[in-house]
Coordinates of C-alpha atoms in Angstrom, one line a residue:
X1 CA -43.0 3.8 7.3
X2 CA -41.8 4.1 4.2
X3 CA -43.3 7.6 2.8
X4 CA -41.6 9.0 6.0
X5 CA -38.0 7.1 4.9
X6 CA -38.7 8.7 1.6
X7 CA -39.0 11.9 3.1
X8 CA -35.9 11.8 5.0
X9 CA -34.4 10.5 2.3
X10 CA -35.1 13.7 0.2
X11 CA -34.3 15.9 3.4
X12 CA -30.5 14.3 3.4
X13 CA -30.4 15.0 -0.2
X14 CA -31.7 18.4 -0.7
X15 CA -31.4 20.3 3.3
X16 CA -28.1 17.9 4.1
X17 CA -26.7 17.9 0.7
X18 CA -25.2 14.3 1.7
X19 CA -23.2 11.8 -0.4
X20 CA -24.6 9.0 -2.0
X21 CA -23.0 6.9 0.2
X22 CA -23.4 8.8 3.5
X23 CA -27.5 8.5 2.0
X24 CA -27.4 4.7 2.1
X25 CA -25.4 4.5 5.1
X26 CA -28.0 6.2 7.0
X27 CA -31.0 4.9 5.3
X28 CA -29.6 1.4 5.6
X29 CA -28.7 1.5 9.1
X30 CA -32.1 2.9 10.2
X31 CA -33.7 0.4 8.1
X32 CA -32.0 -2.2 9.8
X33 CA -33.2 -0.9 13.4
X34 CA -36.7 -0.5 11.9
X35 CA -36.8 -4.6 11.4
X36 CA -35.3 -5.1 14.6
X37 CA -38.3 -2.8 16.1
X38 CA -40.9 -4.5 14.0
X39 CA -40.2 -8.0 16.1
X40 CA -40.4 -6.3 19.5
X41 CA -44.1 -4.6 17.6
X42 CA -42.9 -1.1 17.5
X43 CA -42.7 1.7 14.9
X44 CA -40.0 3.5 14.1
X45 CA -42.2 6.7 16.3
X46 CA -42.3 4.7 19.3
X47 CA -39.1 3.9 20.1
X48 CA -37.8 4.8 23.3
X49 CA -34.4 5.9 24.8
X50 CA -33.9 2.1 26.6
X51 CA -34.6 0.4 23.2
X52 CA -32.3 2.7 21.4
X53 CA -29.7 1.5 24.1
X54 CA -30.1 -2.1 23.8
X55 CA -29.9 -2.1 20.0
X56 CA -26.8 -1.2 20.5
X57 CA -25.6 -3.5 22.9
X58 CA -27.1 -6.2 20.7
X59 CA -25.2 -4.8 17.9
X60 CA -22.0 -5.0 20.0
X61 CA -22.7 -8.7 21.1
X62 CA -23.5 -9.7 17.6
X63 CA -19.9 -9.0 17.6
X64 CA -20.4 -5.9 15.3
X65 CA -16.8 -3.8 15.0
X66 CA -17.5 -0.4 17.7
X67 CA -16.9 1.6 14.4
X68 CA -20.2 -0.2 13.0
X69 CA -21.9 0.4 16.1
X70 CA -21.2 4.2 16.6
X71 CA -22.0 4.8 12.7
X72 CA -25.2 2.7 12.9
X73 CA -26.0 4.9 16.6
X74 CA -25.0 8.1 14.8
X75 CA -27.2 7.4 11.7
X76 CA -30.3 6.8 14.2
X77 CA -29.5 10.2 15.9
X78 CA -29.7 11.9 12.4
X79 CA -33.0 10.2 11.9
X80 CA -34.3 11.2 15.0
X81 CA -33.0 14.3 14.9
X82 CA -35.0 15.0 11.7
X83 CA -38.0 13.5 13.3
X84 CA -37.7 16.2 16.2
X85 CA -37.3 19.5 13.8
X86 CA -40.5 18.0 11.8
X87 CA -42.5 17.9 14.8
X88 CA -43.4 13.6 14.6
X89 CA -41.5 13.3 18.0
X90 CA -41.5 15.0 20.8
X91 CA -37.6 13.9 21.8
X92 CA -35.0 11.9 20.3
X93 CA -34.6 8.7 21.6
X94 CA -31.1 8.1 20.6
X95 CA -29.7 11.4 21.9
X96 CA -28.4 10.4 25.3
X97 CA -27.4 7.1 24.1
X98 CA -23.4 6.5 23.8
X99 CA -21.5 5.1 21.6
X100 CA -19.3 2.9 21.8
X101 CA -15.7 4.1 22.3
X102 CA -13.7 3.7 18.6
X103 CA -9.8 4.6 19.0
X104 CA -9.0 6.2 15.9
X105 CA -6.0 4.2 13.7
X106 CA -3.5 6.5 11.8
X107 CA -4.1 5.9 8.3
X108 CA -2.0 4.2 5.6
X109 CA 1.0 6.7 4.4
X110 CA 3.5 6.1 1.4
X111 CA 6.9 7.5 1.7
X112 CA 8.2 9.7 -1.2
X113 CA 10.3 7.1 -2.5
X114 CA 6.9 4.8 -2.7
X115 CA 4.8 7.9 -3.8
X116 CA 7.7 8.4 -6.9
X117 CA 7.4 5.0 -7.7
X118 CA 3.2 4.6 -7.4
X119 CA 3.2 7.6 -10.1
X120 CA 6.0 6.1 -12.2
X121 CA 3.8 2.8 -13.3
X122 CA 1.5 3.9 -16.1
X123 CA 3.4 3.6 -19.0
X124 CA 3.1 6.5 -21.4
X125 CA 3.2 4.2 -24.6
X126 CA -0.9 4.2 -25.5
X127 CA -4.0 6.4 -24.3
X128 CA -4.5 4.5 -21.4
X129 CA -1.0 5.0 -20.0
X130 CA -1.5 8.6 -20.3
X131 CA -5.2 8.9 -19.1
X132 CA -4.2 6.8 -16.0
X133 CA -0.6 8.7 -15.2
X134 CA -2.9 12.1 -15.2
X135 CA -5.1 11.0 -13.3
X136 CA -2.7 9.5 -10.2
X137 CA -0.9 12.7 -10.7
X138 CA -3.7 14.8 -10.2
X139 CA -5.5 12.7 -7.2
X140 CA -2.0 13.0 -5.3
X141 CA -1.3 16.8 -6.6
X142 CA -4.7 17.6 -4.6
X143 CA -5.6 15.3 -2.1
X144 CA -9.2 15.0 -3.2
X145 CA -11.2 12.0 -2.7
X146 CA -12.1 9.7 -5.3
X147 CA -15.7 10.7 -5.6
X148 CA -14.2 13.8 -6.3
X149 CA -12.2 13.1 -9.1
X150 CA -14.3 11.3 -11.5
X151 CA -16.9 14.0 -10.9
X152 CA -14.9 16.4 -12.1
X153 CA -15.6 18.0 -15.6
X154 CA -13.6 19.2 -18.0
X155 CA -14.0 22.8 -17.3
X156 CA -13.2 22.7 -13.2
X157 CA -9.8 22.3 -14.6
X158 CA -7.3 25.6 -15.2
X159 CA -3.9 24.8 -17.1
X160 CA -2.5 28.1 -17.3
X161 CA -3.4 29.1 -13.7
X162 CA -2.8 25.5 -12.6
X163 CA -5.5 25.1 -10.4
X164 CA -8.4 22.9 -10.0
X165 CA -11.9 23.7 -8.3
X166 CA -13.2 20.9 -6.9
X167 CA -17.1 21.0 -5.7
X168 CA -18.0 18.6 -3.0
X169 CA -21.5 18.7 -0.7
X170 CA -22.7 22.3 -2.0
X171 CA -18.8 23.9 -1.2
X172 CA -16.5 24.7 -3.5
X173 CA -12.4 24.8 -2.9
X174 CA -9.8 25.7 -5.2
X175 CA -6.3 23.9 -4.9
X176 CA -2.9 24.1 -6.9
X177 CA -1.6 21.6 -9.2
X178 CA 2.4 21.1 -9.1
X179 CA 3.7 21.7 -12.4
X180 CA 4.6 17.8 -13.2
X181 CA 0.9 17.1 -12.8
X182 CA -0.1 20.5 -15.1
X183 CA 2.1 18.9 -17.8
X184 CA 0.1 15.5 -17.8
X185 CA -2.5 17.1 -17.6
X186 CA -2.3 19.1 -20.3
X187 CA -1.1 15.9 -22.6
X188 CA -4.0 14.1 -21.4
X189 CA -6.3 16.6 -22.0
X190 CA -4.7 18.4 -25.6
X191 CA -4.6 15.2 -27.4
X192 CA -5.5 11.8 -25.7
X193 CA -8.8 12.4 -23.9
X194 CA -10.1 13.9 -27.5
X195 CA -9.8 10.4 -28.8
X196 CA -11.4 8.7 -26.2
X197 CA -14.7 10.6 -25.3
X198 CA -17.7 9.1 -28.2
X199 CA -19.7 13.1 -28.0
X200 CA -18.1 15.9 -28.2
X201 CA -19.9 17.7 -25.4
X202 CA -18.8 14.9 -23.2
X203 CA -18.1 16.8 -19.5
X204 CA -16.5 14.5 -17.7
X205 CA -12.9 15.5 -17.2
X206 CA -11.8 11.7 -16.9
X207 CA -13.3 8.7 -19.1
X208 CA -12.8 4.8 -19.4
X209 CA -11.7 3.2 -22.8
X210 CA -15.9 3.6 -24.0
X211 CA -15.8 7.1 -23.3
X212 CA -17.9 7.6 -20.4
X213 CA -17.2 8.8 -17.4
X214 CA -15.1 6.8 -15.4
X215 CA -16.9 4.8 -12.4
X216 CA -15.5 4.1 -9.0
X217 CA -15.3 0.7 -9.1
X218 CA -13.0 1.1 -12.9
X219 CA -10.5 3.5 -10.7
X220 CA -10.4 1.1 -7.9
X221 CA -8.9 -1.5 -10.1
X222 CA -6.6 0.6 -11.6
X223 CA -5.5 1.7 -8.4
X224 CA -5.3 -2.2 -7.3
X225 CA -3.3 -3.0 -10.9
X226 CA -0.6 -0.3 -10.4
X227 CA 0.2 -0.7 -6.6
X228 CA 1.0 -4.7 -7.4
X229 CA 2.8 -3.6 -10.8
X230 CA 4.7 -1.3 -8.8
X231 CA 5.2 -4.3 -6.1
X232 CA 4.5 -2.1 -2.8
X233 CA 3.5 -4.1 -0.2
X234 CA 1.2 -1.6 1.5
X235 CA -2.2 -1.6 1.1
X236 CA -2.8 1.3 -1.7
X237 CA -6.7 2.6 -1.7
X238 CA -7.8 5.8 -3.7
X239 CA -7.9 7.4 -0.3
X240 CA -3.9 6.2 0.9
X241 CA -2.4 8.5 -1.7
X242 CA -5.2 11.6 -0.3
X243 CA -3.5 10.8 3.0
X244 CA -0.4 10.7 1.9
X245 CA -0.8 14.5 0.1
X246 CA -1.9 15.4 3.6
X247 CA 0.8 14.1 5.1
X248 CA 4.0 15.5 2.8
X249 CA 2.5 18.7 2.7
X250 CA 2.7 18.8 7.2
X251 CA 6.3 17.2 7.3
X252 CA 7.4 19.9 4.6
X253 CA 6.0 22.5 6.8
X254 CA 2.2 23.7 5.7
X255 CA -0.5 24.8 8.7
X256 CA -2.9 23.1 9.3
X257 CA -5.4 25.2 8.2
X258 CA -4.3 25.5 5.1
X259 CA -4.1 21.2 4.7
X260 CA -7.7 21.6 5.8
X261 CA -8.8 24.0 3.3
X262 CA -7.3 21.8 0.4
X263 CA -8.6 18.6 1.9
X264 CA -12.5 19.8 2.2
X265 CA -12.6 19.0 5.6
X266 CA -15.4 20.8 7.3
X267 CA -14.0 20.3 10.9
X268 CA -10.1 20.8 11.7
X269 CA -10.0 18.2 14.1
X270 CA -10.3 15.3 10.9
X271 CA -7.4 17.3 9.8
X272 CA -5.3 16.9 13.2
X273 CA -5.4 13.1 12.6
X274 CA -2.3 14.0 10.2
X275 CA -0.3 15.7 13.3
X276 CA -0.7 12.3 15.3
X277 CA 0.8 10.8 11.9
X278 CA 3.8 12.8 11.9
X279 CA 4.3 12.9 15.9
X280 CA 4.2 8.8 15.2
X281 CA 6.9 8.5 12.9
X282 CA 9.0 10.8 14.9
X283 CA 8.8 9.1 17.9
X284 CA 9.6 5.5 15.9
X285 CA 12.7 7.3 14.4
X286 CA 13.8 8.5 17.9
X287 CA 13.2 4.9 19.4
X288 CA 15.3 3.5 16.3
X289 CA 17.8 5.9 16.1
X290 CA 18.7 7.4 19.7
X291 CA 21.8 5.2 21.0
X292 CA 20.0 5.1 24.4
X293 CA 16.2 4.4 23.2

């Protein structure tokens, strides 16, 4: 089975324009049901509805998180799914299976005061201070995701319009830059990323101390070094400050719409999320505050 992995491998890839990650998610997960097929002597084109269905519960009483679940029940409905459309199976198996239910948590907001702080930590003293104060600037002055900003090259930047176009799965989206991120930008980019990048031609808008292109794993650490520096006890990932752009911009009165355009979202309902945010912290200032609450 594994030229027809391969092939759907290349169809997420190429058709889909996935991720990376959403790539091995899926291939992982279907791998994973294909082994569990292989012991009951079934390929992955002979599975049936009821076997679909009890993978699942034996995810769930493996004591797999319903999150897992529905992902790994999701990825073998895009598998099927592809299956169908190529004509190797009649139906899809996993189609009228259900998932289990997953409530939704709000995500991980810093206030302003938190925000100001977060931003303030990279010292503007050596290369690195300046490289990494840009580059928080720019990931909260957008809201893009961290895939997103260290494939960014040099030229999807635009100082004197102070905007930044920002590519992600075959669409393209162009979003402002508040003028405190243009200006360390423009610092960063005028005279300290020239003395970091080895070629010349380098692309990559953002590099690491070599000059290459910085990694995901090198901003997660700097992310990780800044939030205890700065000695917030919230958890801080590259995504909490994306939520947090999300967040500020719907308390200080932007549409929805609009929040959804700059976030890439391809569906306004992961964009609502941010209204149950806000609706939240009202109702805990009302409980706190109201004299008969």
């Amino acid at each position: 089975m594994s030229e027809l992995l391969d092939a759907y491998e290349a169809y997420l890839k190429t058709e889909k324009k996935a991720s990376g990650n959403t790539v091995s998610s899926y291939l992982r997960d279907v791998r994973q049901f294909e082994a569990e097929m292989q012991m009951q002597d079934t390929t992955l084109l002979q599975v049936t509805a009821k076997q679909v269905d009890h993978y699942v519960r034996v995810l769930t009483g493996r004591g797999k998180s319903a999150a897992t679940v529905t992902r790994s029940l999701a990825s073998l409905k895009s598998f099927y799914n592809y299956l169908v459309q190529r004509g190797l199976m009649d139906q899809n198996p996993a189609k009228g299976v259900a998932p289990a239910k997953v409530e939704r948590k709000l995500p991980q907001i810093l206030t302003g005061k938190e925000v100001e702080l977060f931003l303030e930590q990279p010292q503007c003293t050596d290369l690195k201070g300046y490289r990494d104060r840009a580059m928080l600037e720019l990931l909260y002055a957008t809201g893009i995701r961290v895939s997103e900003l260290i494939s960014l090259d040099l030229d999807d930047l635009n100082l004197p319009g102070s905007v930044l176009r920002c590519t992600s799965k075959g669409r393209e989206r162009i979003i402002p830059l508040y003028q405190t991120a243009v200006r360390a930008l423009h610092k960063y980019v005028m005279e300290v990323r020239p003395q970091l990048v080895e070629e010349a031609d380098e692309p990559a808008l953002f590099v690491n101390m070599s000059g290459e292109r910085m990694s995901r794993q090198g901003f997660w650490k700097l992310i990780k070094f800044y939030q205890e520096k700065a000695g917030i006890e919230k958890e801080i990932t590259p995504h909490t400050l994306r939520h947090s752009f999300a967040a500020h911009l719907l308390e200080n009165g932007a549409d929805l719409r609009s929040i959804q355009e700059m976030l890439g979202h391809a569906d306004i309902s992961s964009t609502q999320i941010y209204s149950r945010l806000l609706n939240q912290r009202i109702k805990d200032v009302y409980q706190r505050a109201h004299p008969r609450a």
